[in-house]
Coordinates of N, CA, C and O in Angstrom, one line a residue:
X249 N 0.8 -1.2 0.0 CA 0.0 0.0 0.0 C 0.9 1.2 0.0 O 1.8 1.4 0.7
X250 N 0.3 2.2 -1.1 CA 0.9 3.4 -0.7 C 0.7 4.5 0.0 O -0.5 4.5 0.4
X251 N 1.1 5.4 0.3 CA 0.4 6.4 2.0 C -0.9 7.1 2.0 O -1.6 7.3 2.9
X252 N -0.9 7.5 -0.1 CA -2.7 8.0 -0.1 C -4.1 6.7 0.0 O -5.3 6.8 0.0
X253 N -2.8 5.3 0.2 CA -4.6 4.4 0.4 C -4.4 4.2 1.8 O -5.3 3.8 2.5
X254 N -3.3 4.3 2.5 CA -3.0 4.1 4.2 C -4.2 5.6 4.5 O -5.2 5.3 5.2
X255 N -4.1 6.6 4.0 CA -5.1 7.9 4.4 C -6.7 7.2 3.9 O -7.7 7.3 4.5
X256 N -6.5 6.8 3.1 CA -8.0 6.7 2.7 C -8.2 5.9 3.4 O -9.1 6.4 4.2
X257 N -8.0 4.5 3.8 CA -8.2 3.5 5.1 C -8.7 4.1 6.0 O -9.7 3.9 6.7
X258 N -7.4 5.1 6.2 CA -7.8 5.8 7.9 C -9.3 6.5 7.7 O -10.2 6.2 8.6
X259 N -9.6 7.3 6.9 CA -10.7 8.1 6.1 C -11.9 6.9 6.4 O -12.7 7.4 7.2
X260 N -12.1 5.8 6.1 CA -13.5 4.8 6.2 C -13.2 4.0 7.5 O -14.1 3.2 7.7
X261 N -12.2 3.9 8.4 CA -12.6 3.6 9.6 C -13.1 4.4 10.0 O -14.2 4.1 10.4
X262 N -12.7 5.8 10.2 CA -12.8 6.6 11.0 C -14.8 7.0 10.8 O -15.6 7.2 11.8
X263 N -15.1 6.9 9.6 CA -16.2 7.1 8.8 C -17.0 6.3 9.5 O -18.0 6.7 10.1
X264 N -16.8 5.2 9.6 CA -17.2 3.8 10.1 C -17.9 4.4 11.5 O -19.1 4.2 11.8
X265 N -17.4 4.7 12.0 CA -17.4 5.2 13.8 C -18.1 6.5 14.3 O -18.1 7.0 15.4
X266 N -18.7 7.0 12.5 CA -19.4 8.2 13.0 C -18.6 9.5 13.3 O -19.1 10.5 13.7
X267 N -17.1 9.3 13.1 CA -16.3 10.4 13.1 C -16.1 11.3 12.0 O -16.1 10.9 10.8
X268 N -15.8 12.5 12.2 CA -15.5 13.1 10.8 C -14.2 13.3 10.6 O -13.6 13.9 11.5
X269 N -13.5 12.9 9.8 CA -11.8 12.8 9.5 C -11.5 14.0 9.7 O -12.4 14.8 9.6
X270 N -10.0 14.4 9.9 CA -9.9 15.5 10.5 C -9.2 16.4 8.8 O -8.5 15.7 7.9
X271 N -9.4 17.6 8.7 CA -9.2 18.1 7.6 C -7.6 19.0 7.6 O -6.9 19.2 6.7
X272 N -7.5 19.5 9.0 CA -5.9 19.9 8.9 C -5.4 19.3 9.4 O -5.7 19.0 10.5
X273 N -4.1 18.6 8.7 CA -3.6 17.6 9.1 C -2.0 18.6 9.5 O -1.9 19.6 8.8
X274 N -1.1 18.4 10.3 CA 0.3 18.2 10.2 C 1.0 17.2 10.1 O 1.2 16.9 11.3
X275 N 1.7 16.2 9.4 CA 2.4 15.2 9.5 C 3.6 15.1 9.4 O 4.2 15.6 8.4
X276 N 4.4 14.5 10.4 CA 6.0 14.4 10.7 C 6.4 13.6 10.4 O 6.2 12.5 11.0
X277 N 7.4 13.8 8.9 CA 8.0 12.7 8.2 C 9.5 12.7 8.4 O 10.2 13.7 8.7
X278 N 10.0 11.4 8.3 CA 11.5 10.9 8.6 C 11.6 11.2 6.8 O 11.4 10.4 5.9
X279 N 12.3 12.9 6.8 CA 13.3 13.0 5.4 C 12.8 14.6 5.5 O 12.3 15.4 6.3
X280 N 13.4 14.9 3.8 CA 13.4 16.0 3.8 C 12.3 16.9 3.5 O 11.5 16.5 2.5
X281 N 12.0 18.1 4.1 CA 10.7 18.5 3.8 C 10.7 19.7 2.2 O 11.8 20.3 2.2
X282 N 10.1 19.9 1.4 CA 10.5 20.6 0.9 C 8.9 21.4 0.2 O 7.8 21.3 0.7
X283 N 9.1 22.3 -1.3 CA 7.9 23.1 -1.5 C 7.1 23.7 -0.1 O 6.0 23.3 0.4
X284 N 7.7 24.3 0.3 CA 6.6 25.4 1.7 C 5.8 24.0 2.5 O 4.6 23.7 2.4
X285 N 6.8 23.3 3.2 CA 5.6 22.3 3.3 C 4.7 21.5 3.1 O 3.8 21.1 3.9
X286 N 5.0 21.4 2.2 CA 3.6 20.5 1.2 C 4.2 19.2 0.4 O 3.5 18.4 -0.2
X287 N 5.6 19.2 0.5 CA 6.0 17.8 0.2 C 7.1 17.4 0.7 O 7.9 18.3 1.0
X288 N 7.3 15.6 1.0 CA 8.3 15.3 1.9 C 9.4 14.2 1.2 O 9.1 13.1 0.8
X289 N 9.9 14.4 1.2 CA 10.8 13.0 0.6 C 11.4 12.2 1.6 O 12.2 12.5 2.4
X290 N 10.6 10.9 1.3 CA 10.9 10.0 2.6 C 12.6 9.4 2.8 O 13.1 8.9 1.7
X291 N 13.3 9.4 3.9 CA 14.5 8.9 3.7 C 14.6 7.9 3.2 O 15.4 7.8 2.3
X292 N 13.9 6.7 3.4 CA 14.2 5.4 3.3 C 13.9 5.3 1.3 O 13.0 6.1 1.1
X293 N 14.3 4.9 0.3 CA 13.9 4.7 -0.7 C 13.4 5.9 -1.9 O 14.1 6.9 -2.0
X294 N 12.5 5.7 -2.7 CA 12.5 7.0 -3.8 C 10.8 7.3 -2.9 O 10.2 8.3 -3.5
X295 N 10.4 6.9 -2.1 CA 9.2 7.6 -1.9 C 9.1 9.2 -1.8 O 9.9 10.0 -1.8
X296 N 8.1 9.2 -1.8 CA 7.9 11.0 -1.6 C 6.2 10.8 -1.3 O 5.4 9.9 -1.7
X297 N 5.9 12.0 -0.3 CA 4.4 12.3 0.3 C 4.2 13.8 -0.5 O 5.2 14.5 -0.5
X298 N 3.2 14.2 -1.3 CA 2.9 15.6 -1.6 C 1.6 15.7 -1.3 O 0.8 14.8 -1.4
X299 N 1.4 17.1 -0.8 CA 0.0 17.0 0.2 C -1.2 17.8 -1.4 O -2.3 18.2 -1.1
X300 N -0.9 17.9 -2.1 CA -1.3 17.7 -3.4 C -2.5 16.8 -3.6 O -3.6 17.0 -4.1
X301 N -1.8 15.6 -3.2 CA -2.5 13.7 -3.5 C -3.6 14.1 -2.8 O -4.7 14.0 -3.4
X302 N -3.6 14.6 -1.6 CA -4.4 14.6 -0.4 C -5.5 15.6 -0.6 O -5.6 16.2 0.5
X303 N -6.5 16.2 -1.6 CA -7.2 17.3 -1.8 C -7.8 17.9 -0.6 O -7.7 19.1 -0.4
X304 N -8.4 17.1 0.1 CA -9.6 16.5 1.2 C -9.0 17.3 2.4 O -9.8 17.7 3.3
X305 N -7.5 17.5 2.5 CA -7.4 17.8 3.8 C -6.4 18.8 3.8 O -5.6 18.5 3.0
X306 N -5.9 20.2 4.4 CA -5.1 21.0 4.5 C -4.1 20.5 5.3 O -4.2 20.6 6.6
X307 N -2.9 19.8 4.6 CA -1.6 19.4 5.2 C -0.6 19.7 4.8 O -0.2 19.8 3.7
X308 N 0.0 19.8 6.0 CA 1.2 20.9 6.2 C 2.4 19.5 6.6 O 2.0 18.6 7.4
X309 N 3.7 19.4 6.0 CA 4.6 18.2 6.5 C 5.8 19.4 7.3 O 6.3 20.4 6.8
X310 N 6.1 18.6 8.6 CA 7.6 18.8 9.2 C 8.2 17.5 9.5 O 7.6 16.4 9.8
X311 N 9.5 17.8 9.5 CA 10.5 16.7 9.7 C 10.2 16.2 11.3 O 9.9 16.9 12.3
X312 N 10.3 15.1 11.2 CA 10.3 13.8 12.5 C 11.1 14.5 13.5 O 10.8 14.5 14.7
X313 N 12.0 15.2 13.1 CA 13.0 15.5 14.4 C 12.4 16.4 15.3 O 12.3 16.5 16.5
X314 N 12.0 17.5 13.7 CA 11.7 18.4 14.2 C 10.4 18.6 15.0 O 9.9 19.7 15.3
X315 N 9.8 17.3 15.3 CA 8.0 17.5 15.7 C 8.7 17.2 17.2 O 7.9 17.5 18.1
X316 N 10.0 16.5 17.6 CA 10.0 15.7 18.6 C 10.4 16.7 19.4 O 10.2 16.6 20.7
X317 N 11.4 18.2 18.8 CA 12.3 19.0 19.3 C 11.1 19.9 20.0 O 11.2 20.3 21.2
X318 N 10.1 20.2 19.2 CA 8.9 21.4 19.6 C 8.5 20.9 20.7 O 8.0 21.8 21.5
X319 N 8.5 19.1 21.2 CA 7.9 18.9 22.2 C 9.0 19.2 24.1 O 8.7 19.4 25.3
X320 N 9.8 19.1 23.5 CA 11.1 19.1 24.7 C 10.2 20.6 25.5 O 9.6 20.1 26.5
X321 N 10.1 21.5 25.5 CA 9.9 22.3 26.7 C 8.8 22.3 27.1 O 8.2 23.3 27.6
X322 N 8.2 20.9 26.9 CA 7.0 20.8 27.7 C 7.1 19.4 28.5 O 6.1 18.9 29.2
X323 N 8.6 18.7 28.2 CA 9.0 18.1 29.3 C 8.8 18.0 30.9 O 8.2 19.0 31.2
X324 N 9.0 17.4 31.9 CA 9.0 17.5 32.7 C 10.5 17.4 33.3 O 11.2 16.7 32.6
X325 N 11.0 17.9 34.3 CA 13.2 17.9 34.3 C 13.3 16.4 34.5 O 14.3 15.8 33.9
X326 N 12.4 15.6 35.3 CA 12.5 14.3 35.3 C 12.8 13.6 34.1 O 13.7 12.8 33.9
X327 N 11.7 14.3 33.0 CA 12.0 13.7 31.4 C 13.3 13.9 31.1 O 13.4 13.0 30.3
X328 N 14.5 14.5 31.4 CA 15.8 14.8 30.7 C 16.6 14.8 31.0 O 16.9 15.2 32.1
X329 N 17.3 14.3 30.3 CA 19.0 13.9 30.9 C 20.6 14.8 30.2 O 21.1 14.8 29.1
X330 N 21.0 15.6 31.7 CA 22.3 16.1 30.7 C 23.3 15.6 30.6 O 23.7 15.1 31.7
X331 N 24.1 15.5 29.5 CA 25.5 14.9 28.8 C 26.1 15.6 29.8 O 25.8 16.8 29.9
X332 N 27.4 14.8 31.0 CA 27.8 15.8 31.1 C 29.3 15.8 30.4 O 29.8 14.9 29.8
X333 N 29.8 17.3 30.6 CA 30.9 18.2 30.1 C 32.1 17.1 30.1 O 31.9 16.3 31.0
X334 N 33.4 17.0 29.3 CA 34.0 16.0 29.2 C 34.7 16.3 31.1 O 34.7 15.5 32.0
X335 N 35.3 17.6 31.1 CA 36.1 18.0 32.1 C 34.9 17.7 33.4 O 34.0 18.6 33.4
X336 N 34.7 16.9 34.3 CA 33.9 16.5 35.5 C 34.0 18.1 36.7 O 34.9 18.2 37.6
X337 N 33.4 18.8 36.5 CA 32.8 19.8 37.2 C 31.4 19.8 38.1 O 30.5 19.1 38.0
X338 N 31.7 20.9 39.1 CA 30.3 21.0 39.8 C 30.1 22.1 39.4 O 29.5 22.8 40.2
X339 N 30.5 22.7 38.0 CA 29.7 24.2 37.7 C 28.6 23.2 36.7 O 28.8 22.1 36.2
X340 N 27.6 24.1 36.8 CA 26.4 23.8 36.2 C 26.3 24.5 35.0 O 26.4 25.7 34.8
X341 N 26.0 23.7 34.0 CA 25.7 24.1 32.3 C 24.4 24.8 32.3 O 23.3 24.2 32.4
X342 N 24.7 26.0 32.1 CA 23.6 27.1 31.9 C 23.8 27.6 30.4 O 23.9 28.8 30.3
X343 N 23.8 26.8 29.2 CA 23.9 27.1 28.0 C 21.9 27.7 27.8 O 21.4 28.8 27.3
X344 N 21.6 26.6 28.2 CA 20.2 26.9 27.9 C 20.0 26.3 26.3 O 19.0 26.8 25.7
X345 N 20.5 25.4 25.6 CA 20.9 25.1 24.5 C 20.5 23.3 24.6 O 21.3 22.8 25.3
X346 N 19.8 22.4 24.2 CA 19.5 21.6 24.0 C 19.7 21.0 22.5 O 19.6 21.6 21.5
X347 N 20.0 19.7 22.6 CA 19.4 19.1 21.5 C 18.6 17.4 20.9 O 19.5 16.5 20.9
X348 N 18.0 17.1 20.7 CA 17.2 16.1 20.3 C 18.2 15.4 18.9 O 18.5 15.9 17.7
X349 N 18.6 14.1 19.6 CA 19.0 13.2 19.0 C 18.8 12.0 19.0 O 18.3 11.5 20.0
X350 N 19.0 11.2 17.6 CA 17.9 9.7 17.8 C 18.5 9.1 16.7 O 18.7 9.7 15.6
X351 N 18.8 7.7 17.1 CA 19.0 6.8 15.0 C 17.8 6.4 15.1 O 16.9 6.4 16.0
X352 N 17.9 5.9 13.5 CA 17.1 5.4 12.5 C 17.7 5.1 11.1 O 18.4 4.2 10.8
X353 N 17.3 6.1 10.4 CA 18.2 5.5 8.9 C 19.0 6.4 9.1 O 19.7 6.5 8.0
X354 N 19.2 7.1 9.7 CA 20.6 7.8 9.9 C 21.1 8.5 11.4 O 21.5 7.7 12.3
X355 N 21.0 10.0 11.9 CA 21.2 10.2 12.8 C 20.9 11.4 13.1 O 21.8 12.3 13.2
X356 N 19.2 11.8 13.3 CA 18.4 12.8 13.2 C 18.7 13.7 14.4 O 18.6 13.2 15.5
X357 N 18.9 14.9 14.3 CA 19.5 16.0 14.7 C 18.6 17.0 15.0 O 18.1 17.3 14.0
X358 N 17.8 18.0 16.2 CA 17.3 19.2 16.0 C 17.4 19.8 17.5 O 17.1 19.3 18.6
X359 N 17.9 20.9 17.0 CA 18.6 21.8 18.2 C 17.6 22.5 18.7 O 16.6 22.6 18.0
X360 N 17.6 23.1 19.9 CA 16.7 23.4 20.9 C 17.6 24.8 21.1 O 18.7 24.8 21.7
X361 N 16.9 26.5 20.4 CA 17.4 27.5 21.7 C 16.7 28.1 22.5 O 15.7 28.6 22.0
X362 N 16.7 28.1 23.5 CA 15.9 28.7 24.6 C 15.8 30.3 24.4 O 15.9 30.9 25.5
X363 N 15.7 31.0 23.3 CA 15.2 32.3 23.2 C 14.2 32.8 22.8 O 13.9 33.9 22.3
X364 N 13.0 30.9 23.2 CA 11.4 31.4 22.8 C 11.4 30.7 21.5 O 10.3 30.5 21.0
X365 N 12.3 30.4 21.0 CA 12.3 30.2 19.1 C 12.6 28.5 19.5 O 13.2 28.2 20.5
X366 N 12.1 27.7 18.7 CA 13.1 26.2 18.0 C 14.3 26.9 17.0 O 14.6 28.0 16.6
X367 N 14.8 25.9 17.1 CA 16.2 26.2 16.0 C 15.9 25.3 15.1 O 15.5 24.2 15.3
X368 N 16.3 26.2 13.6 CA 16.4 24.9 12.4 C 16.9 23.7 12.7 O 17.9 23.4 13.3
X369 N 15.8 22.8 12.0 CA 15.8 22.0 12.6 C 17.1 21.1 11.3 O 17.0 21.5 10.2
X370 N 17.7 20.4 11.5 CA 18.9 19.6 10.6 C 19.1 18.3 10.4 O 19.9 17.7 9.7
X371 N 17.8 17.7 11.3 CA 17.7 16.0 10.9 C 17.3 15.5 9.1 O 17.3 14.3 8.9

């Protein structure tokens, strides 16, 4: 199956159950995002998503990393863990500078600045 009959599937379950499918979608794909958000090129293979296919619904694509990086400051401190500094100190890292890292088909990257903003994201 390809990802416009994986949508359409979801489209007649959801139908099924008396729901109305949702019409603005965001979807976070593993690859590169490209055209103003409206198409993705999947890492793995020649796939590509263009939200084109999809008439029915207003979708917007961001990168995998970058959906995971937006979520970090709504962590809890419990949720996070810091690297520490090679040199073993008890001064405390006040960069304010995070970053979200993870494999998969490669080694998806997206930086965190704490001045209100995400940072481009580079996965």
């Amino acid at each position: 199956r390809n990802v416009k009959q994986l949508f359409e599937e979801y489209d007649s379950i959801i139908g099924c159950h008396g729901f109305t499918p949702p019409r603005n979608v965001v979807l976070a794909c593993a690859g590169r995002i490209l055209e103003d958000r409206r198409r993705c090129e999947l890492t793995h293979g020649s796939l590509e998503i263009r939200a084109s296919d999809f008439p029915k619904m207003n979708m917007r694509m961001v990168n995998d990393f970058y959906a995971n990086a937006v979520q970090v400051p709504h962590l809890k401190k419990v949720d996070l863990t810091e690297i520490p500094h090679i040199k073993k100190t008890k001064v405390k890292n006040n960069s304010r500078t995070l970053v979200v890292l993870g494999p998969g088909s490669g080694l998806g990257v997206a930086p965190i600045y704490f001045n209100g903003l995400i940072g481009r994201n580079f996965g």
